[in-house]
PDB file of C-alpha atoms in Angstrom:
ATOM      1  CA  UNK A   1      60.205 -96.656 -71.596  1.00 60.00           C
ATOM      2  CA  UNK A   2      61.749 -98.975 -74.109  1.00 75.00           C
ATOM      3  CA  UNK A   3      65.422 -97.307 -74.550  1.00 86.00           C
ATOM      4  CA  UNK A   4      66.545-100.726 -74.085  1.00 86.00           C
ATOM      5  CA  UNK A   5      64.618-101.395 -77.148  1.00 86.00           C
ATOM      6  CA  UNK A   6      66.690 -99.677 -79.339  1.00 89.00           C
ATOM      7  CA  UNK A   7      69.716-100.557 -77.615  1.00 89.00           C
ATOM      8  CA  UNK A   8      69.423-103.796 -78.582  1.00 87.00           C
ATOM      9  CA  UNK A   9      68.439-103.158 -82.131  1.00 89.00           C
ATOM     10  CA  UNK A  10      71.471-100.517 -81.970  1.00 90.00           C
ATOM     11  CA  UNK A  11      73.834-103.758 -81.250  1.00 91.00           C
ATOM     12  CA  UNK A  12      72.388-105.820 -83.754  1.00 90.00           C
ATOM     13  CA  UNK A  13      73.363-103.433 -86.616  1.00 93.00           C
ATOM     14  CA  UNK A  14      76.395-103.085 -85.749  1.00 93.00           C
ATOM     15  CA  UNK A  15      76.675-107.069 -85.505  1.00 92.00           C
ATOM     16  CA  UNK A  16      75.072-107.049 -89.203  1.00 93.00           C
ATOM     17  CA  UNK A  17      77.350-105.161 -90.692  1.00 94.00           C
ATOM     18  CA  UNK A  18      80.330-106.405 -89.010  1.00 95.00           C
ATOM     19  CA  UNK A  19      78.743-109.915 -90.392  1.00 93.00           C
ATOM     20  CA  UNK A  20      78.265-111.528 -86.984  1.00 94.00           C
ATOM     21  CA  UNK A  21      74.622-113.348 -86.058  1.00 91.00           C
ATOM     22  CA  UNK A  22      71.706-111.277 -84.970  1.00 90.00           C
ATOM     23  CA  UNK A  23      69.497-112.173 -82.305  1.00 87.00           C
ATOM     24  CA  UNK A  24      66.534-110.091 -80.925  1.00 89.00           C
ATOM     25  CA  UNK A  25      63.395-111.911 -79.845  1.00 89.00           C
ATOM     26  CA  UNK A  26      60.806-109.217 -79.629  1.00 89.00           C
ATOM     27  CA  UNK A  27      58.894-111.535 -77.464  1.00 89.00           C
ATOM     28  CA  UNK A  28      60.893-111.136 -74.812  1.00 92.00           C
ATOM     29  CA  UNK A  29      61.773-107.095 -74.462  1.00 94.00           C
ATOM     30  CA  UNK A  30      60.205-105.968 -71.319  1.00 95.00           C
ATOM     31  CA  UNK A  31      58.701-102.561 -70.892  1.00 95.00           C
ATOM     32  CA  UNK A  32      58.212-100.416 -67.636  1.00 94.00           C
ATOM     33  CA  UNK A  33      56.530 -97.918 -66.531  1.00 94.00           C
ATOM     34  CA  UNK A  34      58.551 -95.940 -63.995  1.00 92.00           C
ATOM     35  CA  UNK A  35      55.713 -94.757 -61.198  1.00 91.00           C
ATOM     36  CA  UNK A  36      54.982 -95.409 -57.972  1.00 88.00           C
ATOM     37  CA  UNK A  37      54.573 -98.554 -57.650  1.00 89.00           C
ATOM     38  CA  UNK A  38      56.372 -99.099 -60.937  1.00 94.00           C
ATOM     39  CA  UNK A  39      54.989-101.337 -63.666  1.00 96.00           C
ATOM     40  CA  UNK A  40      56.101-104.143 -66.023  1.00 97.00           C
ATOM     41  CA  UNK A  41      55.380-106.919 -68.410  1.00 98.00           C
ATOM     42  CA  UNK A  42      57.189-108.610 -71.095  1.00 98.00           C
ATOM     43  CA  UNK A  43      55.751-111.206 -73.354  1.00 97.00           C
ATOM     44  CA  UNK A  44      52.022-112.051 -73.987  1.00 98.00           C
ATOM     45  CA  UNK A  45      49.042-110.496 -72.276  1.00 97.00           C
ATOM     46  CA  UNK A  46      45.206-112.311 -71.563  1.00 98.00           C
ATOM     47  CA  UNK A  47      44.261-110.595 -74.318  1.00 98.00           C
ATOM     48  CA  UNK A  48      46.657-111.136 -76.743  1.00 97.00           C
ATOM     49  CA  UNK A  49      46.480-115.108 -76.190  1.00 98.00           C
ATOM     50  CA  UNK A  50      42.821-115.447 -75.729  1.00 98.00           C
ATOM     51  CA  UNK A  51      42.526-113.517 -79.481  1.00 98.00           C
ATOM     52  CA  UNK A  52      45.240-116.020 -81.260  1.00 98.00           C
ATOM     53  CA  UNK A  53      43.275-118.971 -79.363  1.00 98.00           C
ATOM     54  CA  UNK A  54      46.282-120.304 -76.716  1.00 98.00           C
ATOM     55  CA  UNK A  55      45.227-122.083 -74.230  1.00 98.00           C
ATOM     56  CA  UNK A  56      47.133-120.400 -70.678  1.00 98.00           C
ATOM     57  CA  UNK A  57      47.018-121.079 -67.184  1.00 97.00           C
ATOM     58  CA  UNK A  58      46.911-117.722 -65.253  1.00 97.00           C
ATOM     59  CA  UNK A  59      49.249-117.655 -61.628  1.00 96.00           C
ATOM     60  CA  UNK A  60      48.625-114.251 -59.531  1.00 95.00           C
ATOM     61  CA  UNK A  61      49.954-113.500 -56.261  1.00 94.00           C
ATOM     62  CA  UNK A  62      49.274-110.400 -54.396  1.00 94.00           C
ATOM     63  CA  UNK A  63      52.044-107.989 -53.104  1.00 92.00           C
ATOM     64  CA  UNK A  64      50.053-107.678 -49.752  1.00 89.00           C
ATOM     65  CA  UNK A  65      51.207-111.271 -48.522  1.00 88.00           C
ATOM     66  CA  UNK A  66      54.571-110.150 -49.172  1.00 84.00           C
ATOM     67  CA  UNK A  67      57.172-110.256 -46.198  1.00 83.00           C
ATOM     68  CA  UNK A  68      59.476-107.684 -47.681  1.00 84.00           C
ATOM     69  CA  UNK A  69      57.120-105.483 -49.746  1.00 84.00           C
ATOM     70  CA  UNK A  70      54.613-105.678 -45.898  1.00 80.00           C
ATOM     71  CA  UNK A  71      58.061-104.588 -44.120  1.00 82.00           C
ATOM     72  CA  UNK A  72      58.413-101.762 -46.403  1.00 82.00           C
ATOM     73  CA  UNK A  73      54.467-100.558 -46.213  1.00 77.00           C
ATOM     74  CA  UNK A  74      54.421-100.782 -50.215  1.00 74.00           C
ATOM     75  CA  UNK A  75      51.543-103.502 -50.803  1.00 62.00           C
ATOM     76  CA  UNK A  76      48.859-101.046 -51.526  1.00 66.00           C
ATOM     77  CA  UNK A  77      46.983-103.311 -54.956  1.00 74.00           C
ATOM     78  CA  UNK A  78      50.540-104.390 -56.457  1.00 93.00           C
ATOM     79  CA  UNK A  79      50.751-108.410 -57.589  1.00 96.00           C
ATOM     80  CA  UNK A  80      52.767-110.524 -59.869  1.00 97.00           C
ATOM     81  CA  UNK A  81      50.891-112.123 -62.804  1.00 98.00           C
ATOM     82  CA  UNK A  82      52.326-115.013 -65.110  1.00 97.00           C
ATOM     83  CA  UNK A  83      51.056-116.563 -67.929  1.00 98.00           C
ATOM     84  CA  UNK A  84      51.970-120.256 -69.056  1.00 98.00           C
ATOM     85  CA  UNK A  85      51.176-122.190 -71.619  1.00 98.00           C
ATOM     86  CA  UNK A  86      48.170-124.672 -70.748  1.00 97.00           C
ATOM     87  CA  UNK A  87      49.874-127.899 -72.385  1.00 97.00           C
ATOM     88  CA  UNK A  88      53.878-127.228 -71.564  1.00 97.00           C
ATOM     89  CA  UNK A  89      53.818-125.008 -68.660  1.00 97.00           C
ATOM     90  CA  UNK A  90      56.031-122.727 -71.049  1.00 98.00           C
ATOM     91  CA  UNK A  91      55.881-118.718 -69.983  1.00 98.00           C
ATOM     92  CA  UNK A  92      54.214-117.213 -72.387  1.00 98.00           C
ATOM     93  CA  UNK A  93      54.051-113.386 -70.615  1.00 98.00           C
ATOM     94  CA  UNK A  94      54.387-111.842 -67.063  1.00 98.00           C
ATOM     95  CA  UNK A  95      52.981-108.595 -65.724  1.00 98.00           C
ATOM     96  CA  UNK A  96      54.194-106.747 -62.360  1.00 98.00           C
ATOM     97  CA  UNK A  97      52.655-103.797 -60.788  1.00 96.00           C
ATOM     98  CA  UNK A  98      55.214-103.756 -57.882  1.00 94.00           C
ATOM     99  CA  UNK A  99      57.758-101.743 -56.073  1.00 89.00           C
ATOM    100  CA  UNK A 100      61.213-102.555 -58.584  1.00 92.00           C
ATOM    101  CA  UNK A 101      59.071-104.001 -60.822  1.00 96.00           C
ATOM    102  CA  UNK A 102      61.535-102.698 -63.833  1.00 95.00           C
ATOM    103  CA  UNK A 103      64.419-104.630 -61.724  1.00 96.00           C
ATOM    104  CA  UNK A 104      62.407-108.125 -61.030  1.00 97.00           C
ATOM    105  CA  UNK A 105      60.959-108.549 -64.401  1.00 98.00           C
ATOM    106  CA  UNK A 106      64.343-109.701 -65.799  1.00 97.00           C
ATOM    107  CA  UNK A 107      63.943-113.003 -64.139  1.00 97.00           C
ATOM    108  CA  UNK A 108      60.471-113.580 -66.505  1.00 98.00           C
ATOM    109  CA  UNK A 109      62.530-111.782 -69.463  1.00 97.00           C
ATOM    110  CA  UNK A 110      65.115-114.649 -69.197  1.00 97.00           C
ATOM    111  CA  UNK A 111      62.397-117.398 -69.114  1.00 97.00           C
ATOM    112  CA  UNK A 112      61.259-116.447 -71.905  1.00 97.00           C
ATOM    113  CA  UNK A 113      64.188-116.207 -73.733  1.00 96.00           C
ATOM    114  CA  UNK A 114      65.488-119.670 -72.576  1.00 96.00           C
ATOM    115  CA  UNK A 115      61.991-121.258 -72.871  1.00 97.00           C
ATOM    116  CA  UNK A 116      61.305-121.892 -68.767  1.00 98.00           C
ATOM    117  CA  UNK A 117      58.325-122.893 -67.513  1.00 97.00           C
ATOM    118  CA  UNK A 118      56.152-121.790 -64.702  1.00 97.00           C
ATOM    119  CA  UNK A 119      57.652-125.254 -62.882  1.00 96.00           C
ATOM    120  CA  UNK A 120      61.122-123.931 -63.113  1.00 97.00           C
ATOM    121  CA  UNK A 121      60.456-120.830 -61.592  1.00 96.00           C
ATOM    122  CA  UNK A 122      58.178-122.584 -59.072  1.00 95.00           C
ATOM    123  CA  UNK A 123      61.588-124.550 -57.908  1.00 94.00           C
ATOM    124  CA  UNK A 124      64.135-122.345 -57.923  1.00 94.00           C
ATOM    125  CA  UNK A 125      64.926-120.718 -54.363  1.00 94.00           C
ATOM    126  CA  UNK A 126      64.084-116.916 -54.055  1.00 93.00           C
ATOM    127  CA  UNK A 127      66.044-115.674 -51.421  1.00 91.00           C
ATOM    128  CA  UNK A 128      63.887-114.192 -48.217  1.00 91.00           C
ATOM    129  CA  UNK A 129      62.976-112.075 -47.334  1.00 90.00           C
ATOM    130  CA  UNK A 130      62.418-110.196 -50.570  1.00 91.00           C
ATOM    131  CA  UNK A 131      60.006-108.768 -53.162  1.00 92.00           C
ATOM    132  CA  UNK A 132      61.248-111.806 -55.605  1.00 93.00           C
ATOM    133  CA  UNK A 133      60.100-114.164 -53.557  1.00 94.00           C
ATOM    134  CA  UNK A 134      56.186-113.100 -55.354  1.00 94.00           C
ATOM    135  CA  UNK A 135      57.554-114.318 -58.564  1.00 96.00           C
ATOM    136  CA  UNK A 136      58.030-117.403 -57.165  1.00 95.00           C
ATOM    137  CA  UNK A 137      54.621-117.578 -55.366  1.00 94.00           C
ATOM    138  CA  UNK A 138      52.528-116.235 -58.964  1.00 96.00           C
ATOM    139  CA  UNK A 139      55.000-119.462 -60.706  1.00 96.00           C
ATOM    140  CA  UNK A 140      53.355-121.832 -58.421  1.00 95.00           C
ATOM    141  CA  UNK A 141      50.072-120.583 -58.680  1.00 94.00           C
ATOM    142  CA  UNK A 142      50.150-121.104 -62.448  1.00 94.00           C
ATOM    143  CA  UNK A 143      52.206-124.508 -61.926  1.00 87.00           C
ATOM    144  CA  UNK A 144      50.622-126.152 -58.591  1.00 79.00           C
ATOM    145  CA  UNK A 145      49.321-123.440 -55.489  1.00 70.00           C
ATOM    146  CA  UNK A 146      51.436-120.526 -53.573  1.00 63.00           C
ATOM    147  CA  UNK A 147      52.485-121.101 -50.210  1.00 70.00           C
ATOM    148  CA  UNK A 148      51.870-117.815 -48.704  1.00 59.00           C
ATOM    149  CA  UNK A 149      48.117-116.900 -50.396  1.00 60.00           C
TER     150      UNK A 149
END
């Protein structure tokens, strides 16, 4: 589940002791869950910012008004769930029960990383029809309202 965990702790002792920078930010290593559908989340959960007292704003969108996961007959309870910070819109954590949820998490791991904000999802084009397209629609749930909900 986390292999690429330790891959990237792997590389950064090898770029220690060859004296180059290290980088890992925990924060943003995803994990999955490889069923059916798969699962996966990176970041902060409800939880985990409701105990250290962050304000969040919460954006869900369900897989069932999905064009691409309806085509396929794989909406059965899957949704994409982001959490932002209340005050900058910054992504704080992102949760996917989905089909290729292990694949479209990356886009939430790199707003993390690079500090994006629900917004910034919200305007970037998803190509359509596909199962990407629901990160887009939980973004603007969190930042304004979906369009297909």
């Amino acid at each position: 589940m986390l292999a690429h965990k330790a891959e990237e702790e792997g590389v950064a002792v090898a770029e220690f002791l060859t004296g180059r920078s290290v980088h890992i930010n925990y924060s943003s290593i995803p994990g999955v869950i490889y069923t059916h559908p798969e699962i996966a989340y990176v970041g902060h959960t409800e939880e985990s910012l409701n105990k250290e007292g962050i304000k969040f704003k919460r954006g869900v969108f369900p897989m069932s008004a999905n064009s691409r996961a309806r085509t396929n007959m794989e909406t059965s309870s899957g949704f994409v769930k982001i959490l932002a910070d209340a005050e900058t819109d910054r992504i704080l954590g992102a949760h996917i029960m989905a089909p290729m949820a292990g694949d479209l998490i990356q886009e939430f791991v790199m707003a993390i990383e690079y500090g994006a904000s629900a917004e910034d999802i919200a305007r970037t084009c998803h190509s359509h029809p596909s199962l990407s397209e629901a990160l887009k629609e939980a973004a603007l749930a969190a930042y304004f309202k979906p369009i297909h909900c």
